[in-house]
Tab-separated table of C-alpha atoms in Angstrom:
chain	number	residue	atom	x	y	z
A	2	UNK	CA	52.184	27.661	39.115
A	3	UNK	CA	51.004	26.135	35.968
A	4	UNK	CA	52.903	27.199	32.722
A	5	UNK	CA	51.307	29.035	29.921
A	6	UNK	CA	51.063	25.726	27.980
A	7	UNK	CA	49.357	23.875	30.927
A	8	UNK	CA	46.933	26.759	31.464
A	9	UNK	CA	46.094	26.435	27.771
A	10	UNK	CA	45.472	22.745	28.035
A	11	UNK	CA	43.355	23.092	31.130
A	12	UNK	CA	41.193	25.851	29.234
A	13	UNK	CA	40.943	23.507	26.132
A	14	UNK	CA	39.742	20.597	28.378
A	15	UNK	CA	37.110	22.720	29.991
A	16	UNK	CA	35.925	23.920	26.642
A	17	UNK	CA	35.741	20.423	25.300
A	18	UNK	CA	33.407	19.171	27.931
A	19	UNK	CA	29.938	18.982	26.509
A	20	UNK	CA	27.096	20.532	28.513
A	21	UNK	CA	24.201	18.153	29.295
A	22	UNK	CA	21.217	19.408	27.292
A	23	UNK	CA	18.125	20.419	29.057
A	24	UNK	CA	15.911	17.663	27.605
A	25	UNK	CA	18.001	14.996	29.444
A	26	UNK	CA	17.327	16.523	32.914
A	27	UNK	CA	14.042	15.331	34.578
A	28	UNK	CA	12.005	18.259	35.875
A	29	UNK	CA	11.780	18.685	39.595
A	30	UNK	CA	14.567	16.258	40.160
A	31	UNK	CA	18.419	16.112	40.306
A	32	UNK	CA	18.405	13.292	37.855
A	33	UNK	CA	19.377	12.893	34.085
A	34	UNK	CA	18.284	10.241	31.607
A	35	UNK	CA	20.516	8.588	29.143
A	36	UNK	CA	23.152	11.259	29.701
A	37	UNK	CA	26.622	9.402	29.847
A	38	UNK	CA	28.448	11.413	27.439
A	39	UNK	CA	28.936	14.547	29.427
A	40	UNK	CA	31.583	13.415	32.161
A	41	UNK	CA	30.546	14.178	35.723
A	42	UNK	CA	27.502	16.407	35.626
A	43	UNK	CA	27.335	19.124	38.255
A	44	UNK	CA	24.524	18.925	40.703
A	45	UNK	CA	23.491	15.446	39.386
A	46	UNK	CA	22.519	12.975	41.997
A	47	UNK	CA	21.992	9.959	39.719
A	48	UNK	CA	22.029	8.646	36.098
A	49	UNK	CA	19.088	6.901	34.759
A	50	UNK	CA	19.508	4.362	31.721
A	51	UNK	CA	16.353	3.436	29.677
A	52	UNK	CA	17.937	0.548	27.779
A	53	UNK	CA	21.216	-1.083	26.449
A	54	UNK	CA	21.517	0.646	23.015
A	55	UNK	CA	24.719	2.540	22.393
A	56	UNK	CA	23.064	5.698	21.474
A	57	UNK	CA	21.802	5.864	24.983
A	58	UNK	CA	24.590	4.271	27.036
A	59	UNK	CA	27.401	6.046	25.035
A	60	UNK	CA	29.905	7.258	27.666
A	61	UNK	CA	29.639	4.501	29.991
A	62	UNK	CA	32.665	2.227	30.412
A	63	UNK	CA	34.594	0.287	33.090
A	64	UNK	CA	36.105	3.498	34.486
A	65	UNK	CA	32.748	5.057	35.258
A	66	UNK	CA	32.637	6.762	38.643
A	67	UNK	CA	30.377	9.635	38.280
A	68	UNK	CA	27.424	8.378	40.283
A	69	UNK	CA	24.764	5.670	40.650
A	70	UNK	CA	23.184	4.138	37.487
A	71	UNK	CA	19.421	3.419	37.782
A	72	UNK	CA	17.968	1.082	35.318
A	73	UNK	CA	16.179	-2.304	34.990
A	74	UNK	CA	17.609	-5.598	36.093
A	75	UNK	CA	18.279	-6.842	32.514
A	76	UNK	CA	19.863	-3.518	31.580
A	77	UNK	CA	22.149	-3.709	34.572
A	78	UNK	CA	23.053	-7.287	33.535
A	79	UNK	CA	24.076	-6.084	30.123
A	80	UNK	CA	26.020	-3.049	31.356
A	81	UNK	CA	28.130	-5.087	33.922
A	82	UNK	CA	28.839	-7.853	31.392
A	83	UNK	CA	29.364	-5.868	28.078
A	84	UNK	CA	30.829	-2.567	29.565
A	85	UNK	CA	32.451	-4.028	32.655
A	86	UNK	CA	30.925	-1.207	34.701
A	87	UNK	CA	31.658	-1.781	38.435
A	88	UNK	CA	28.506	-3.341	40.022
A	89	UNK	CA	28.838	-0.925	42.843
A	90	UNK	CA	27.398	1.744	40.676
A	91	UNK	CA	24.510	-0.153	39.354
A	92	UNK	CA	21.133	0.141	41.113
A	93	UNK	CA	18.385	-1.968	39.272
A	94	UNK	CA	14.897	-1.058	40.093
A	95	UNK	CA	11.953	-3.233	40.255
A	96	UNK	CA	9.203	-3.144	37.618
A	97	UNK	CA	5.824	-1.662	37.903
A	98	UNK	CA	6.065	-0.195	41.406
A	99	UNK	CA	6.958	3.478	42.667
A	100	UNK	CA	10.125	3.503	44.840
A	101	UNK	CA	11.841	6.236	46.740
A	102	UNK	CA	15.180	7.192	45.194
A	103	UNK	CA	15.333	10.318	47.289
A	104	UNK	CA	13.080	11.622	50.146
A	105	UNK	CA	11.306	13.770	47.546
A	106	UNK	CA	11.529	11.760	44.282
A	107	UNK	CA	9.728	8.508	43.510
A	108	UNK	CA	10.313	6.550	40.250
A	109	UNK	CA	8.520	3.540	38.572
A	110	UNK	CA	9.707	1.382	35.787
A	111	UNK	CA	7.396	0.274	33.084
A	112	UNK	CA	8.022	-2.108	29.957
A	113	UNK	CA	8.811	0.115	26.972
A	114	UNK	CA	8.159	-2.637	24.413
A	115	UNK	CA	11.362	-1.752	22.734
A	116	UNK	CA	14.302	-4.205	23.489
A	117	UNK	CA	14.575	-6.538	26.425
A	118	UNK	CA	15.216	-4.380	29.581
A	119	UNK	CA	13.992	-1.343	28.075
A	120	UNK	CA	11.661	0.821	30.339
A	121	UNK	CA	9.642	3.924	30.636
A	122	UNK	CA	10.632	5.982	33.578
A	123	UNK	CA	7.748	7.751	35.622
A	124	UNK	CA	9.138	10.342	37.955
A	125	UNK	CA	6.868	11.682	40.856
A	126	UNK	CA	8.340	14.911	42.362
A	127	UNK	CA	7.252	18.382	43.463
A	128	UNK	CA	3.725	17.226	43.332
A	129	UNK	CA	3.989	16.605	39.595
A	130	UNK	CA	4.434	13.581	37.341
A	131	UNK	CA	7.007	13.339	34.494
A	132	UNK	CA	7.162	10.407	31.868
A	133	UNK	CA	10.343	9.630	30.018
A	134	UNK	CA	9.623	7.009	27.239
A	135	UNK	CA	13.193	6.322	26.397
A	136	UNK	CA	12.904	4.322	23.052
A	137	UNK	CA	9.535	2.684	22.951
A	138	UNK	CA	6.867	0.978	20.920
A	139	UNK	CA	3.589	2.487	22.351
A	140	UNK	CA	0.730	0.289	22.977
A	141	UNK	CA	-2.569	0.582	24.927
A	142	UNK	CA	-1.176	-1.445	27.788
A	143	UNK	CA	1.067	1.399	28.713
A	144	UNK	CA	-1.911	3.804	28.970
A	145	UNK	CA	-3.876	1.297	30.917
A	146	UNK	CA	-0.935	0.761	33.510
A	147	UNK	CA	-2.308	1.429	37.026
A	148	UNK	CA	0.438	4.099	37.575
A	149	UNK	CA	-0.460	5.856	34.382
A	150	UNK	CA	-4.122	5.282	33.456
A	151	UNK	CA	-6.277	8.431	33.714
A	152	UNK	CA	-8.322	9.852	35.276
A	153	UNK	CA	-7.336	7.565	38.075
A	154	UNK	CA	-3.919	9.249	38.088
A	155	UNK	CA	-2.970	12.985	37.678
A	156	UNK	CA	-1.933	14.294	34.304
A	157	UNK	CA	1.556	14.093	32.917
A	158	UNK	CA	3.212	17.409	33.495
A	159	UNK	CA	6.140	16.670	31.233
A	160	UNK	CA	6.557	13.899	28.491
A	161	UNK	CA	9.867	13.109	27.205
A	162	UNK	CA	8.993	11.515	23.905
A	163	UNK	CA	10.850	9.086	21.625
A	164	UNK	CA	10.259	10.914	18.218
A	165	UNK	CA	12.186	8.708	16.021
A	166	UNK	CA	9.255	8.256	13.838
A	167	UNK	CA	7.517	11.476	14.514
A	168	UNK	CA	6.987	11.964	10.652
A	169	UNK	CA	3.811	11.267	8.890
A	170	UNK	CA	5.411	9.853	5.753
A	171	UNK	CA	6.469	6.614	7.665
A	172	UNK	CA	4.022	4.012	9.001
A	173	UNK	CA	4.377	0.220	9.640
A	174	UNK	CA	2.123	-2.561	10.841
A	175	UNK	CA	1.952	-3.999	14.463
A	176	UNK	CA	4.762	-6.209	15.451
A	177	UNK	CA	2.319	-9.062	15.861
A	178	UNK	CA	1.263	-8.751	12.266
A	179	UNK	CA	4.836	-8.650	11.004
A	180	UNK	CA	5.679	-11.727	13.099
A	181	UNK	CA	2.704	-13.412	11.714
A	182	UNK	CA	3.697	-12.629	8.141
A	183	UNK	CA	7.143	-13.994	8.757
A	184	UNK	CA	5.719	-17.285	10.044
A	185	UNK	CA	3.545	-17.493	7.020
A	186	UNK	CA	6.622	-17.121	4.738
A	187	UNK	CA	8.481	-19.741	6.651
A	188	UNK	CA	5.447	-22.233	6.442
A	189	UNK	CA	5.115	-21.511	2.797
A	190	UNK	CA	8.641	-21.400	1.519
A	191	UNK	CA	10.026	-23.966	3.769
A	192	UNK	CA	7.175	-26.579	3.992
A	193	UNK	CA	5.583	-26.393	0.502
A	194	UNK	CA	8.758	-27.323	-1.361
A	195	UNK	CA	10.132	-30.015	0.950
A	196	UNK	CA	7.161	-31.516	2.717
A	197	UNK	CA	4.711	-32.080	-0.170
A	198	UNK	CA	2.756	-34.856	1.450
A	199	UNK	CA	1.409	-32.764	4.362
A	200	UNK	CA	-2.434	-32.456	4.086
A	201	UNK	CA	-3.937	-29.101	4.262
A	202	UNK	CA	-0.572	-27.120	4.676
A	203	UNK	CA	-2.523	-23.866	4.953
A	204	UNK	CA	-4.025	-24.970	8.327
A	205	UNK	CA	-3.364	-22.903	11.292
A	206	UNK	CA	0.204	-23.280	13.001
A	207	UNK	CA	-1.324	-24.960	16.132
A	208	UNK	CA	-3.048	-27.608	14.064
A	209	UNK	CA	-0.032	-28.198	11.970
A	210	UNK	CA	2.192	-28.848	14.842
A	211	UNK	CA	-0.241	-31.034	16.675
A	212	UNK	CA	-1.656	-33.207	13.947
A	213	UNK	CA	1.074	-33.478	11.148
A	214	UNK	CA	3.311	-36.279	11.393
A	215	UNK	CA	6.559	-35.619	9.386
A	216	UNK	CA	8.652	-38.710	8.299
A	217	UNK	CA	12.266	-39.034	8.812
A	218	UNK	CA	12.832	-38.355	5.024
A	219	UNK	CA	10.657	-35.367	4.819
A	220	UNK	CA	12.169	-33.998	8.006
A	221	UNK	CA	15.574	-34.319	6.679
A	222	UNK	CA	14.433	-32.488	3.496
A	223	UNK	CA	12.905	-29.759	5.478
A	224	UNK	CA	16.033	-29.101	7.411
A	225	UNK	CA	17.925	-28.235	4.049
A	226	UNK	CA	16.554	-24.677	4.280
A	227	UNK	CA	18.441	-22.375	6.687
A	228	UNK	CA	16.582	-19.292	7.967
A	229	UNK	CA	18.791	-16.365	9.019
A	230	UNK	CA	17.437	-13.422	11.026
A	231	UNK	CA	19.186	-10.175	11.241
A	232	UNK	CA	19.395	-8.369	14.447
A	233	UNK	CA	21.233	-5.695	16.586
A	234	UNK	CA	23.242	-6.697	19.514
A	235	UNK	CA	20.083	-6.503	21.513
A	236	UNK	CA	16.527	-6.396	19.927
A	237	UNK	CA	14.458	-8.241	17.345
A	238	UNK	CA	14.249	-11.271	19.618
A	239	UNK	CA	10.519	-11.913	19.144
A	240	UNK	CA	11.206	-12.518	15.463
A	241	UNK	CA	13.768	-15.218	15.697
A	242	UNK	CA	12.072	-16.859	18.644
A	243	UNK	CA	8.872	-17.121	16.672
A	244	UNK	CA	10.651	-18.408	13.511
A	245	UNK	CA	12.169	-21.079	15.729
A	246	UNK	CA	8.753	-22.110	17.192
A	247	UNK	CA	7.204	-22.476	13.648
A	248	UNK	CA	10.189	-24.666	12.474
A	249	UNK	CA	10.423	-26.451	15.766
A	250	UNK	CA	14.076	-25.566	15.780
A	251	UNK	CA	16.862	-24.647	18.053
A	252	UNK	CA	18.569	-21.189	17.649
A	253	UNK	CA	22.115	-21.013	16.896
A	254	UNK	CA	24.059	-17.832	17.781
A	255	UNK	CA	27.860	-17.117	18.278
A	256	UNK	CA	29.204	-17.102	21.908
A	257	UNK	CA	29.186	-13.278	22.225
A	258	UNK	CA	25.557	-13.099	21.221
A	259	UNK	CA	24.606	-15.952	23.451
A	260	UNK	CA	26.144	-14.109	26.504
A	261	UNK	CA	24.061	-11.112	25.510
A	262	UNK	CA	20.854	-13.203	25.306
A	263	UNK	CA	21.566	-14.987	28.589
A	264	UNK	CA	21.574	-11.430	30.312
A	265	UNK	CA	17.833	-11.242	29.341
A	266	UNK	CA	16.801	-13.852	31.908
A	267	UNK	CA	14.316	-15.369	29.364
A	268	UNK	CA	14.171	-19.186	30.113
A	269	UNK	CA	12.021	-19.969	26.970
A	270	UNK	CA	14.737	-18.429	24.664
A	271	UNK	CA	17.613	-20.166	26.736
A	272	UNK	CA	16.137	-23.586	26.175
A	273	UNK	CA	16.327	-23.105	22.414
A	274	UNK	CA	19.881	-21.852	22.114
A	275	UNK	CA	22.528	-24.224	20.844
A	276	UNK	CA	26.358	-23.668	20.032
A	277	UNK	CA	26.127	-26.210	17.171
A	278	UNK	CA	25.228	-24.400	13.855
A	279	UNK	CA	24.295	-27.493	11.987
A	280	UNK	CA	21.750	-28.463	14.788
A	281	UNK	CA	19.744	-25.257	14.367
A	282	UNK	CA	17.600	-24.373	11.307
A	283	UNK	CA	17.509	-20.711	12.600
A	284	UNK	CA	20.690	-18.652	12.880
A	285	UNK	CA	20.841	-15.074	14.192
A	286	UNK	CA	23.348	-12.966	12.525
A	287	UNK	CA	24.056	-9.182	12.567
A	288	UNK	CA	21.502	-7.017	10.655
A	289	UNK	CA	24.143	-5.650	8.227
A	290	UNK	CA	25.018	-9.292	7.206
A	291	UNK	CA	21.756	-9.683	5.406
A	292	UNK	CA	23.176	-8.985	1.940
A	293	UNK	CA	23.795	-11.202	-0.892
A	294	UNK	CA	27.506	-11.469	-0.799
A	295	UNK	CA	27.501	-12.375	2.910
A	296	UNK	CA	24.742	-14.750	2.564
A	297	UNK	CA	26.403	-16.603	-0.386
A	298	UNK	CA	29.555	-17.086	1.775
A	299	UNK	CA	27.462	-18.181	4.812
A	300	UNK	CA	25.597	-20.675	2.628
A	301	UNK	CA	28.809	-22.002	1.244
A	302	UNK	CA	30.111	-22.383	4.844
A	303	UNK	CA	27.313	-24.873	5.611
A	304	UNK	CA	26.602	-26.299	2.097
A	305	UNK	CA	26.893	-29.861	3.387
A	306	UNK	CA	23.806	-29.402	5.609
A	307	UNK	CA	21.877	-26.675	4.026
A	308	UNK	CA	20.947	-26.134	0.316
A	309	UNK	CA	19.183	-22.572	0.418
A	310	UNK	CA	18.684	-19.623	2.810
A	311	UNK	CA	15.772	-17.548	3.643
A	312	UNK	CA	16.990	-14.379	5.222
A	313	UNK	CA	14.673	-12.155	7.414
A	314	UNK	CA	15.598	-8.469	7.595
A	315	UNK	CA	13.554	-6.624	10.230
A	316	UNK	CA	13.658	-2.944	9.962
A	317	UNK	CA	11.002	-0.236	10.257
A	318	UNK	CA	12.312	1.886	7.354
A	319	UNK	CA	11.061	-0.539	4.647
A	320	UNK	CA	7.458	0.690	4.815
A	321	UNK	CA	6.357	4.179	3.851
A	322	UNK	CA	2.803	5.499	4.189
A	323	UNK	CA	0.945	7.640	1.727
A	324	UNK	CA	0.938	11.427	1.947
A	325	UNK	CA	-2.400	11.358	3.286
A	326	UNK	CA	-1.409	11.612	6.815
A	327	UNK	CA	0.463	14.842	6.476
A	328	UNK	CA	-2.451	17.232	7.186
A	329	UNK	CA	-4.859	14.828	8.718
A	330	UNK	CA	-6.441	15.823	12.012
A	331	UNK	CA	-5.588	13.701	15.200
A	332	UNK	CA	-8.918	11.833	15.237
A	333	UNK	CA	-8.274	10.590	11.685
A	334	UNK	CA	-4.677	9.652	12.310
A	335	UNK	CA	-5.594	7.314	15.099
A	336	UNK	CA	-8.170	5.358	13.296
A	337	UNK	CA	-7.059	1.794	12.810
A	338	UNK	CA	-5.826	0.690	9.344
A	339	UNK	CA	-8.705	-0.638	7.182
A	340	UNK	CA	-6.383	-3.563	5.940
A	341	UNK	CA	-4.137	-6.067	7.743
A	342	UNK	CA	-0.511	-6.489	6.719
A	343	UNK	CA	-0.031	-10.051	5.933
A	344	UNK	CA	1.965	-10.389	2.642
A	345	UNK	CA	5.868	-10.430	2.440
A	346	UNK	CA	7.561	-10.423	-0.999
A	347	UNK	CA	11.262	-11.599	-1.394
A	348	UNK	CA	14.100	-9.670	-3.015
A	349	UNK	CA	15.236	-11.753	-6.086
A	350	UNK	CA	18.626	-11.927	-7.418
A	351	UNK	CA	18.943	-14.081	-10.632
A	352	UNK	CA	22.418	-15.443	-9.768
A	353	UNK	CA	21.388	-16.342	-6.222
A	354	UNK	CA	18.315	-18.448	-6.764
A	355	UNK	CA	19.125	-20.343	-3.481
A	356	UNK	CA	18.904	-17.109	-1.438
A	357	UNK	CA	15.730	-15.198	-0.597
A	358	UNK	CA	15.774	-12.035	1.468
A	359	UNK	CA	12.633	-10.669	3.057
A	360	UNK	CA	12.638	-7.157	4.381
A	361	UNK	CA	10.088	-6.820	7.061
A	362	UNK	CA	8.524	-3.522	8.424
A	363	UNK	CA	9.160	-4.729	11.927
A	364	UNK	CA	10.048	-1.845	14.232
A	365	UNK	CA	10.834	-1.448	17.932
A	366	UNK	CA	9.935	2.191	17.687
A	367	UNK	CA	6.427	3.784	17.755
A	368	UNK	CA	4.867	4.467	14.362
A	369	UNK	CA	3.398	8.012	13.639
A	370	UNK	CA	-0.081	6.580	14.270
A	371	UNK	CA	0.935	4.844	17.518
A	372	UNK	CA	2.525	8.161	18.715
A	373	UNK	CA	-0.650	9.933	17.944
A	374	UNK	CA	-2.764	7.289	19.806
A	375	UNK	CA	-0.421	7.447	22.811
A	376	UNK	CA	-0.629	11.198	23.035
A	377	UNK	CA	-4.392	11.194	22.434
A	378	UNK	CA	-4.822	8.802	25.373
A	379	UNK	CA	-3.287	10.767	27.957
A	380	UNK	CA	-3.595	14.185	29.492
A	381	UNK	CA	-0.168	15.711	28.944
A	382	UNK	CA	1.165	19.164	29.755
A	383	UNK	CA	4.349	19.666	27.773
A	384	UNK	CA	5.973	17.319	25.260
A	385	UNK	CA	9.765	17.346	24.851
A	386	UNK	CA	11.054	15.461	21.636
A	387	UNK	CA	14.182	13.423	22.473
A	388	UNK	CA	15.049	12.337	18.920
A	389	UNK	CA	15.568	14.190	15.563
A	390	UNK	CA	16.022	17.444	17.352
A	391	UNK	CA	17.052	19.221	14.325
A	392	UNK	CA	13.311	18.914	13.307
A	393	UNK	CA	11.885	20.077	16.547
A	394	UNK	CA	10.140	22.960	15.087
A	395	UNK	CA	8.308	20.736	12.614
A	396	UNK	CA	7.420	18.240	15.152
A	397	UNK	CA	5.983	20.946	17.388
A	398	UNK	CA	3.742	22.160	14.655
A	399	UNK	CA	2.185	18.763	14.749
A	400	UNK	CA	2.202	18.314	18.415
A	401	UNK	CA	0.619	21.751	19.053
A	402	UNK	CA	-2.237	20.925	16.634
A	403	UNK	CA	-2.881	17.751	18.452
A	404	UNK	CA	-2.905	19.554	21.797
A	405	UNK	CA	-5.386	22.026	20.519
A	406	UNK	CA	-7.685	19.351	19.006
A	407	UNK	CA	-7.610	17.317	22.481
A	408	UNK	CA	-8.947	20.452	24.165
A	409	UNK	CA	-12.372	19.887	22.569
A	410	UNK	CA	-12.797	16.292	23.820
A	411	UNK	CA	-12.692	14.046	26.868
A	412	UNK	CA	-9.324	12.318	27.265
A	413	UNK	CA	-9.629	8.548	27.189
A	414	UNK	CA	-7.649	5.740	25.947
A	415	UNK	CA	-7.871	5.364	22.081
A	416	UNK	CA	-10.104	2.292	21.338
A	417	UNK	CA	-8.137	-1.011	20.602
A	418	UNK	CA	-8.742	-4.619	19.820
A	419	UNK	CA	-5.800	-5.836	21.876
A	420	UNK	CA	-3.625	-4.262	24.539
A	421	UNK	CA	-0.622	-5.240	22.414
A	422	UNK	CA	-1.103	-2.582	19.766
A	423	UNK	CA	-3.559	0.028	18.191
């Protein structure tokens, strides 16, 4: 018979166990999504993981034994390598096809355009379809996917939506525009000073690569500029891959980061990696290290090979929109911007003339306008926010207004110039 103290301890343990919130349960299924912080969940037949970011996999560890984990192959690679979860529990699913996970539930994985391995989950169960975005950067390609596109497919009954930027005060350009702006900065800041004899330096990148012959002396001079790109453990890969392409450079990462990148099964990236920092003009560092004191120490460490640093800090929070979007109707919000984002300005520091920091409004989450475009492109029953839940009421004011406005028009994909972005 337990003692009084043992009974109290057991009672406290029961109380301390967190209850899995409703928005993590997928309707009509016995499955949860990104719900690893709640111990073994009663009546749960499996745990789905959208991507390998800690706010989504939190609770997973090598002692995991609560049930199967469904995810993409890249995410499975990362979970096994970084968290040491037994492979027995990992159930990687194929991309872009419906598969049976039970006799009554089918699931399809689609690229979430967030970080490598990130996916949308489409659940088909009980005669209804439910879409969980995880974290995502919405684009037209998602709405055109053969398993999603309407009217070829039935409506989405429940949309579990990444509402990280469900706020009209924030907006940012397409990823492609940000990458182009970074490449222009590198061509300008690296090449104009050290490769002065290049003819027509403003020519397009392909022409420059194919036609300009750089002498040994000029090549050596160009190499004196070191480019640092700040990243999370996983994410922002497009930025440093394209920076390396512009500079025709290898990419240096430390061994821990290299092991993470190898999990992504990206041969183009793997071919550019090197473990010799002085052999690469592009180095990848933690995002929090893009600050002057850290960069000064970094430059000092490699001063025999590099004379100055250009640091790229990609983060969506660097770019604010005007107040105009606050009360705008859906049809106005989804209109494409009238100007293209092309200009980046460095942060200057008088005592650090050899260091330039460029903050880039590069985000791997959907902007407010992209969320509006995604929602406007699909017939959706109920939308459940999954981020910033303290502001759920405010978000529903906007979402309800959009739903009402959609009733007056035919549902079709919002016009686009490229499937990569609106």
